[in-house]
Amino acid sequence: MLFINKTSVLMKARERDEKGTSSWSKNLTIQTLRCHIPRYNVRFSLSFWCPGDCGLPPKLPFASPLNQLYETNFKAGTVLKYTCHSGYRKVNSSRLTCGAYGAWIYSIFCIKKQCRNPGELTNGKVDVMTDFLFGSTIHFSCSKGYILIGSTSSQCEVQGSEVEWSDSLPECVIVKCESPPEIRNGKHGGGDEDLYTYGSSVTYSCDPNFSLIGNATLYCMVENKTLGVWRPNPPICKNIFFYAPVEIFCHQPQIPQGIFISGFKPFYTHKDSIVISCKKGYILRGSNLIHCEAHNEWYPSVPTCEPSEYGLGGIVRDFTSVCAYASGDFIFYMCEEGYYPASPDGKSSCQEDGTWKPQMPECKPVLCPKPVIENGRLAREKDHYVALENITVQCDFGYSVVGPQSITCSVNKTWQPEVPKCCEQVIIGGKLMQCLPNPEEVKMALEVYKLSLEIERLEQEKDKNIIQIQ
């Protein structure tokens, strides 16, 4: 309690005039203030209070005053009642008391409520980050070979007057694969089931007189944690007694947006093969390697190039460096045209620390070495050239290009068409003679030329002898 002994004293405040002298100019009323509590003096500040008073009570994270506070100072002995926040329960007296020395006295009287145990997740696990108390979060995951249906996490939150989990336990459903692929001249040993579950296997065998090439056993695996697929690729059955007649040939396949990596010809004979890829923005559907087989047909079937969902030749745009797969899982990835995977087989495995090895996706550019042009030069001189880059060959004065003047760096690191030569122009017998590719070919051409001259000489002697006989 503040006791005020009112004494009015007329005083004049001193003011400095313009000359720097002081004078009394204002009448002020001074009030003498005394604290009711013995041996305490008034503290000097803009607001007056005694050391026994308390200021505003502290803001508690778990409770708030039962009634609205309209004062800022409270005398010693004042008691304030509090109520617990939602998500908390009362365990002690919910009161704050103003102590004799200006401090609020209280003990923790509200604690967090606890959600019930969520239970076990069949074919999965519940990861408890901290505990089951209000505000905590738990995470759900499924065992390998199972797909999670539902929420991946749940939070202990207020529902009505109690606390409950925001999401119920999800369901872990085993991965399923469709019927195994059929193969020509062979079959698999699986039953007539429409769907196979994760871990199932089927074994292939070939018809009589056919030999199995590839892996005989396929397994139902999971990709992207959602898709059931058969791995590895199915085998093929080859006729071990088949004799391919000369007349078997296959026409060049027409693949819109496709590219022939190797084996480009106008037509193909038995056993010839082609390696196929797709242009940028398209993805290959089917086998990238096909063979010319009996009945003038390609096997496997000619693939197609379809627009890529991501526009990057098979690489997902938002792929992160942290894998969400189980340790030991692996994926295959493709690169854009003109690039090749850092991994020799385009395969990357998920490690125990959650990273991909090798780093995925990592694509390196295909580079062609700088072609050497004797007696000539390139329109653009560089140390190396990237795939699909065109350059023009220019010959020095007195030399001419033998072969195509424009060449392209192909995706298999070679120049297509073959690098031309710059040959000296020589006039022989009124005809322009250009140099041949190499000395062996020149030697052969000269031998042929000498042989033709010898034949011509013998024919002339033969004609001469016939005339003499007549």
XYZ file of C-alpha atoms in Angstrom:
470
model
C 0.000 0.000 0.000
C 1.241 3.470 -0.864
C 0.864 6.142 1.865
C 1.091 9.733 0.584
C 1.867 12.590 2.968
C 0.629 15.558 0.954
C 2.663 18.722 1.439
C 2.334 21.553 -1.059
C 5.335 23.742 -1.527
C 5.489 26.661 -3.907
C 8.684 26.489 -5.809
C 10.061 28.220 -8.742
C 11.989 26.271 -11.346
C 15.077 27.823 -12.576
C 15.167 28.812 -16.228
C 18.027 30.051 -18.268
C 17.323 33.280 -20.015
C 18.914 34.348 -23.241
C 21.818 35.885 -21.341
C 22.621 32.617 -19.640
C 21.385 33.641 -16.152
C 18.935 31.600 -14.127
C 15.676 32.729 -12.553
C 12.618 31.218 -10.866
C 9.705 31.134 -13.317
C 7.209 28.315 -12.528
C 5.222 27.211 -9.485
C 5.312 23.412 -9.047
C 3.547 21.215 -6.482
C 5.820 18.610 -4.879
C 4.264 15.525 -3.250
C 6.169 13.542 -0.679
C 5.584 9.784 -1.125
C 6.237 7.148 1.534
C 5.793 3.365 1.364
C 3.548 1.811 3.996
C 5.979 -1.096 4.357
C 8.695 -0.151 6.881
C 12.302 0.468 5.813
C 11.477 0.900 2.109
C 11.784 4.120 0.183
C 10.074 5.205 -2.999
C 11.927 4.257 -6.165
C 12.399 7.089 -8.578
C 10.910 6.476 -12.036
C 8.120 7.724 -14.266
C 5.718 5.495 -12.331
C 5.842 4.979 -8.609
C 5.578 1.640 -6.833
C 6.881 0.025 -3.685
C 9.257 -2.959 -3.698
C 6.505 -5.176 -2.321
C 4.300 -4.737 -5.432
C 4.270 -7.157 -8.430
C 4.071 -6.193 -12.078
C 2.108 -8.105 -14.718
C 2.249 -11.878 -14.207
C 4.399 -13.942 -16.637
C 2.878 -15.370 -19.812
C 2.677 -19.113 -19.338
C 2.821 -21.486 -22.368
C 0.395 -23.904 -20.747
C -2.197 -21.640 -19.037
C -3.805 -18.173 -19.002
C -5.583 -16.052 -16.322
C -9.140 -17.115 -15.557
C -10.299 -13.470 -15.664
C -9.113 -10.564 -17.753
C -6.474 -8.387 -16.063
C -7.151 -4.645 -15.951
C -4.261 -3.624 -13.675
C -0.532 -3.500 -14.200
C 0.592 -3.516 -10.549
C -0.514 -5.910 -7.846
C 0.063 -5.666 -4.113
C 1.798 -8.368 -2.120
C -0.483 -11.274 -1.329
C -2.606 -10.896 -4.471
C -3.735 -14.285 -5.853
C -4.630 -14.828 -9.542
C -6.488 -17.917 -10.737
C -5.467 -19.608 -14.011
C -6.992 -22.147 -16.400
C -5.078 -24.729 -18.499
C -4.835 -24.345 -22.286
C -6.394 -26.897 -24.623
C -4.175 -29.963 -24.813
C -3.060 -29.613 -21.180
C -4.451 -30.982 -17.907
C -4.321 -29.606 -14.354
C -2.059 -31.373 -11.811
C -1.570 -28.720 -9.070
C -3.222 -25.578 -7.708
C -3.616 -23.257 -10.675
C -2.805 -20.020 -8.810
C -0.118 -17.351 -8.983
C 0.615 -15.379 -5.770
C 2.343 -11.974 -5.540
C 5.178 -12.425 -3.039
C 6.422 -9.870 -0.497
C 9.427 -8.991 -2.656
C 7.596 -8.261 -5.914
C 7.842 -11.714 -7.551
C 5.055 -14.050 -8.629
C 5.164 -17.406 -6.894
C 3.822 -20.567 -8.552
C 4.669 -24.127 -9.524
C 3.908 -25.985 -12.789
C 0.245 -26.848 -12.552
C -0.621 -27.856 -16.161
C 1.082 -30.620 -18.172
C 0.532 -31.925 -21.720
C -2.129 -34.521 -22.281
C -1.069 -37.799 -23.892
C -2.529 -39.473 -26.976
C -3.231 -43.177 -26.833
C -0.713 -45.677 -28.167
C -1.373 -45.851 -31.955
C -0.690 -49.598 -31.996
C 1.376 -51.754 -34.366
C 1.398 -51.301 -38.155
C 1.053 -54.674 -39.881
C 3.855 -55.206 -42.436
C 5.304 -51.840 -41.452
C 6.504 -49.816 -38.492
C 5.571 -46.722 -36.459
C 8.483 -44.341 -35.871
C 8.010 -42.388 -32.607
C 10.104 -39.225 -32.854
C 9.740 -38.165 -29.172
C 6.664 -39.411 -27.269
C 2.839 -39.526 -27.463
C 2.266 -36.133 -25.758
C 0.233 -33.264 -27.211
C 2.030 -31.722 -30.238
C 4.230 -34.756 -30.969
C 4.421 -36.435 -34.408
C 4.779 -40.087 -35.411
C 5.728 -41.433 -38.862
C 4.637 -44.562 -40.729
C 6.573 -46.723 -43.202
C 6.017 -50.115 -44.819
C 8.305 -53.110 -45.089
C 10.058 -53.807 -48.399
C 7.621 -55.109 -50.979
C 4.621 -53.302 -49.482
C 2.876 -50.085 -50.527
C 1.649 -47.566 -47.944
C -2.025 -46.644 -48.379
C -2.939 -43.642 -46.237
C -1.056 -40.874 -44.438
C 2.685 -41.122 -43.825
C 2.491 -39.297 -40.461
C 0.095 -38.335 -37.642
C 0.141 -35.575 -35.008
C -1.253 -35.571 -31.460
C -3.776 -32.698 -31.551
C -6.810 -31.341 -29.710
C -10.135 -32.894 -30.668
C -12.963 -31.619 -28.500
C -11.892 -31.668 -24.864
C -9.299 -34.411 -25.372
C -6.291 -35.095 -27.597
C -6.288 -37.628 -30.449
C -4.103 -38.564 -33.415
C -4.841 -36.471 -36.515
C -4.592 -39.500 -38.839
C -5.335 -43.153 -38.211
C -2.900 -45.967 -38.962
C -2.389 -46.476 -42.720
C -2.443 -49.856 -44.455
C 0.564 -51.662 -45.903
C -0.533 -53.589 -49.005
C 1.772 -56.095 -50.683
C 3.019 -55.137 -54.158
C 1.362 -57.020 -57.023
C 2.624 -57.770 -60.521
C 0.522 -58.514 -63.579
C 0.888 -61.821 -65.409
C 4.485 -62.483 -66.568
C 5.218 -61.507 -70.187
C 4.787 -64.167 -72.854
C 7.758 -65.140 -75.031
C 7.894 -66.514 -78.557
C 8.679 -70.232 -78.869
C 8.596 -70.685 -75.101
C 6.516 -70.339 -71.932
C 6.802 -69.726 -68.200
C 5.950 -72.182 -65.427
C 3.561 -69.872 -63.560
C -0.087 -70.706 -63.053
C -3.149 -68.997 -64.465
C -3.218 -66.272 -61.799
C -4.025 -62.760 -62.950
C -1.795 -61.157 -60.302
C 1.419 -62.191 -58.578
C 2.667 -60.755 -55.276
C 6.053 -59.298 -54.384
C 8.806 -61.914 -54.290
C 6.977 -64.358 -56.579
C 9.063 -65.953 -59.317
C 8.427 -67.717 -62.603
C 10.831 -69.816 -64.664
C 10.821 -69.879 -68.476
C 11.544 -72.795 -70.777
C 11.769 -73.076 -74.553
C 9.954 -75.325 -76.997
C 11.829 -78.335 -78.460
C 14.701 -77.412 -80.815
C 14.899 -73.923 -79.251
C 17.613 -72.675 -76.901
C 16.979 -70.185 -74.063
C 19.075 -67.021 -74.141
C 18.994 -64.741 -71.078
C 17.755 -65.204 -67.514
C 15.400 -68.138 -67.096
C 13.868 -66.885 -63.808
C 12.038 -63.579 -63.325
C 10.990 -62.052 -59.981
C 8.125 -59.739 -59.017
C 9.938 -56.585 -57.802
C 8.877 -53.074 -56.783
C 9.851 -49.794 -58.456
C 9.219 -46.273 -57.127
C 7.692 -47.944 -54.033
C 4.397 -48.147 -55.929
C 4.812 -50.251 -59.072
C 5.153 -54.025 -59.333
C 7.361 -55.131 -62.254
C 9.066 -58.308 -63.469
C 12.863 -58.222 -63.376
C 15.140 -58.927 -65.140
C 13.832 -58.774 -68.712
C 12.380 -62.034 -70.086
C 14.643 -64.384 -72.075
C 14.293 -65.268 -75.757
C 14.208 -68.696 -77.422
C 16.444 -69.289 -80.468
C 16.079 -72.137 -82.959
C 19.335 -74.062 -82.630
C 18.749 -76.048 -85.856
C 17.562 -73.192 -88.009
C 19.409 -72.569 -91.256
C 18.868 -69.102 -92.623
C 18.565 -69.047 -96.420
C 20.206 -66.208 -98.294
C 16.875 -64.742 -99.409
C 15.918 -63.685 -95.856
C 16.178 -59.922 -95.494
C 14.414 -57.213 -93.499
C 13.509 -53.723 -94.622
C 14.785 -50.723 -92.706
C 12.277 -50.055 -89.880
C 10.492 -46.706 -89.888
C 10.502 -45.189 -86.378
C 9.151 -41.612 -86.146
C 11.393 -39.522 -83.846
C 13.822 -42.468 -83.726
C 17.594 -42.542 -84.268
C 19.777 -45.431 -85.453
C 22.770 -45.586 -83.116
C 24.393 -48.396 -85.128
C 23.517 -50.706 -88.006
C 22.147 -48.122 -90.459
C 21.472 -49.821 -93.850
C 18.839 -49.698 -96.595
C 18.062 -53.399 -95.951
C 19.280 -56.165 -93.656
C 20.006 -59.875 -93.944
C 19.508 -62.617 -91.375
C 21.114 -61.926 -87.954
C 21.767 -58.249 -88.735
C 20.958 -56.001 -85.778
C 20.137 -52.342 -85.091
C 20.612 -50.260 -81.943
C 17.875 -47.627 -81.662
C 17.394 -44.478 -79.566
C 14.942 -41.560 -79.581
C 15.278 -37.843 -80.175
C 15.253 -35.353 -77.294
C 11.864 -35.172 -75.613
C 10.905 -38.744 -76.538
C 11.302 -42.022 -74.696
C 11.809 -45.488 -76.222
C 9.026 -48.023 -75.714
C 10.318 -51.508 -76.423
C 13.763 -53.024 -76.929
C 16.598 -50.790 -78.126
C 18.249 -53.790 -79.848
C 16.390 -55.694 -82.603
C 17.520 -58.488 -84.964
C 16.506 -59.524 -88.474
C 15.020 -63.007 -88.024
C 13.168 -65.632 -90.045
C 10.115 -64.660 -92.103
C 11.755 -61.283 -92.796
C 10.662 -59.946 -89.402
C 12.387 -57.927 -86.707
C 12.660 -59.509 -83.259
C 11.830 -58.243 -80.740
C 9.188 -56.070 -82.359
C 10.230 -52.670 -83.695
C 10.023 -50.177 -80.790
C 8.326 -46.776 -80.858
C 9.335 -43.301 -79.646
C 6.688 -41.664 -77.488
C 6.677 -38.141 -76.008
C 8.408 -38.197 -72.636
C 6.285 -37.200 -69.652
C 9.205 -35.114 -68.399
C 10.703 -33.984 -71.715
C 14.196 -35.089 -70.641
C 14.584 -38.478 -72.329
C 13.615 -40.373 -69.207
C 15.202 -38.314 -66.400
C 12.743 -36.994 -63.831
C 13.135 -33.223 -63.362
C 12.600 -33.078 -59.557
C 14.726 -36.070 -58.660
C 16.593 -35.414 -55.416
C 19.966 -36.634 -54.224
C 18.346 -38.409 -51.266
C 16.689 -41.710 -52.164
C 13.353 -42.684 -50.709
C 14.004 -46.340 -51.462
C 15.173 -49.145 -49.211
C 18.891 -49.820 -48.912
C 20.018 -52.111 -51.728
C 17.266 -51.085 -54.158
C 18.442 -49.905 -57.552
C 17.061 -48.056 -60.561
C 18.093 -47.579 -64.172
C 18.042 -44.158 -65.752
C 18.462 -42.691 -69.224
C 20.111 -39.494 -70.402
C 19.166 -36.996 -73.077
C 20.382 -37.540 -76.595
C 24.032 -36.573 -76.772
C 24.711 -37.564 -73.158
C 25.519 -40.860 -71.451
C 25.113 -42.069 -67.843
C 28.110 -41.676 -65.523
C 27.463 -45.259 -64.468
C 28.527 -47.720 -67.207
C 25.205 -49.570 -67.097
C 22.995 -46.577 -66.193
C 22.352 -48.171 -62.806
C 22.340 -46.460 -59.405
C 21.906 -48.163 -56.013
C 20.360 -46.767 -52.829
C 22.906 -46.796 -49.976
C 22.332 -47.250 -46.243
C 22.892 -43.520 -45.639
C 20.059 -42.624 -48.042
C 22.211 -41.493 -50.975
C 22.556 -42.817 -54.517
C 25.779 -44.501 -55.651
C 26.876 -43.474 -58.165
C 25.245 -40.059 -57.842
C 21.992 -40.032 -59.769
C 21.117 -38.698 -62.210
C 24.559 -37.808 -63.572
C 24.845 -37.542 -67.345
C 28.043 -36.668 -69.170
C 28.175 -35.166 -72.685
C 29.243 -37.358 -75.598
C 32.409 -35.828 -77.111
C 34.041 -36.452 -80.483
C 37.792 -35.878 -80.959
C 38.902 -33.102 -83.268
C 39.289 -34.611 -86.755
C 42.702 -34.236 -88.405
C 42.481 -32.726 -91.905
C 45.740 -32.700 -93.867
C 45.961 -29.815 -96.309
C 42.748 -28.425 -94.872
C 41.044 -26.972 -91.830
C 37.721 -26.870 -89.982
C 35.315 -23.958 -90.140
C 35.205 -23.975 -86.301
C 38.406 -25.094 -84.602
C 37.944 -26.643 -81.118
C 39.659 -29.320 -79.010
C 36.522 -31.462 -79.052
C 32.932 -31.363 -80.258
C 29.686 -32.397 -78.582
C 27.233 -34.921 -79.991
C 25.022 -33.744 -82.890
C 27.354 -30.802 -83.600
C 27.990 -30.154 -87.324
C 31.261 -28.853 -88.727
C 32.368 -27.954 -92.259
C 35.694 -29.030 -93.796
C 37.572 -26.456 -95.896
C 40.579 -27.365 -98.076
C 43.679 -25.281 -98.780
C 44.226 -23.672 -102.194
C 44.946 -26.287 -104.844
C 43.176 -29.017 -102.896
C 39.597 -30.215 -103.075
C 37.343 -32.138 -100.704
C 36.956 -35.852 -101.361
C 33.849 -36.961 -99.513
C 31.104 -35.021 -97.726
C 32.099 -31.479 -96.788
C 29.833 -31.395 -93.695
C 30.178 -34.036 -90.944
C 28.332 -34.582 -87.647
C 29.488 -35.830 -84.235
C 27.318 -38.896 -83.603
C 26.120 -40.176 -80.227
C 28.597 -43.096 -80.443
C 31.561 -40.637 -80.485
C 32.345 -41.040 -84.210
C 32.048 -38.650 -87.139
C 29.234 -39.327 -89.600
C 29.681 -39.538 -92.534
C 33.353 -40.497 -92.500
C 35.848 -37.609 -92.228
C 36.690 -36.430 -95.793
C 40.168 -35.764 -97.228
C 41.713 -32.779 -98.933
C 43.476 -34.035 -102.067
C 45.668 -32.222 -104.554
C 44.045 -31.628 -107.926
C 46.077 -33.294 -110.742
C 45.222 -33.137 -114.463
C 46.098 -36.380 -116.283
C 44.961 -37.073 -119.809
C 42.510 -34.185 -119.696
C 40.762 -35.691 -116.669
C 40.800 -34.467 -113.084
C 42.383 -37.189 -110.912
C 41.875 -37.004 -107.179
C 43.891 -38.805 -104.525
C 42.712 -42.120 -103.130
C 42.125 -42.655 -99.412
C 45.340 -44.633 -98.673
C 48.470 -46.108 -100.387
C 47.095 -49.668 -100.411
C 44.080 -48.571 -102.419
C 46.343 -46.600 -104.756
C 48.547 -49.675 -105.263
C 45.516 -51.825 -105.992
C 44.179 -49.290 -108.475
C 47.516 -49.234 -110.295
C 47.612 -53.040 -110.478
C 44.117 -53.068 -111.935
C 45.128 -50.388 -114.410
C 48.245 -52.370 -115.467
C 46.146 -55.520 -115.848
C 43.658 -53.710 -118.065
C 46.522 -52.438 -120.264
C 47.939 -55.973 -120.544
C 44.532 -57.352 -121.545
C 44.159 -54.587 -124.127
C 47.648 -55.394 -125.560
C 46.846 -59.127 -125.800
C 43.571 -58.417 -127.574
C 45.368 -56.191 -130.091
C 47.952 -58.947 -130.809
C 45.134 -61.476 -131.182
C 43.378 -59.255 -133.734
C 46.673 -58.758 -135.586
C 47.295 -62.531 -135.833
C 43.766 -63.109 -137.141
C 44.324 -60.526 -139.892
C 47.647 -62.153 -140.928
C 46.036 -65.631 -141.157
C 43.340 -64.267 -143.423
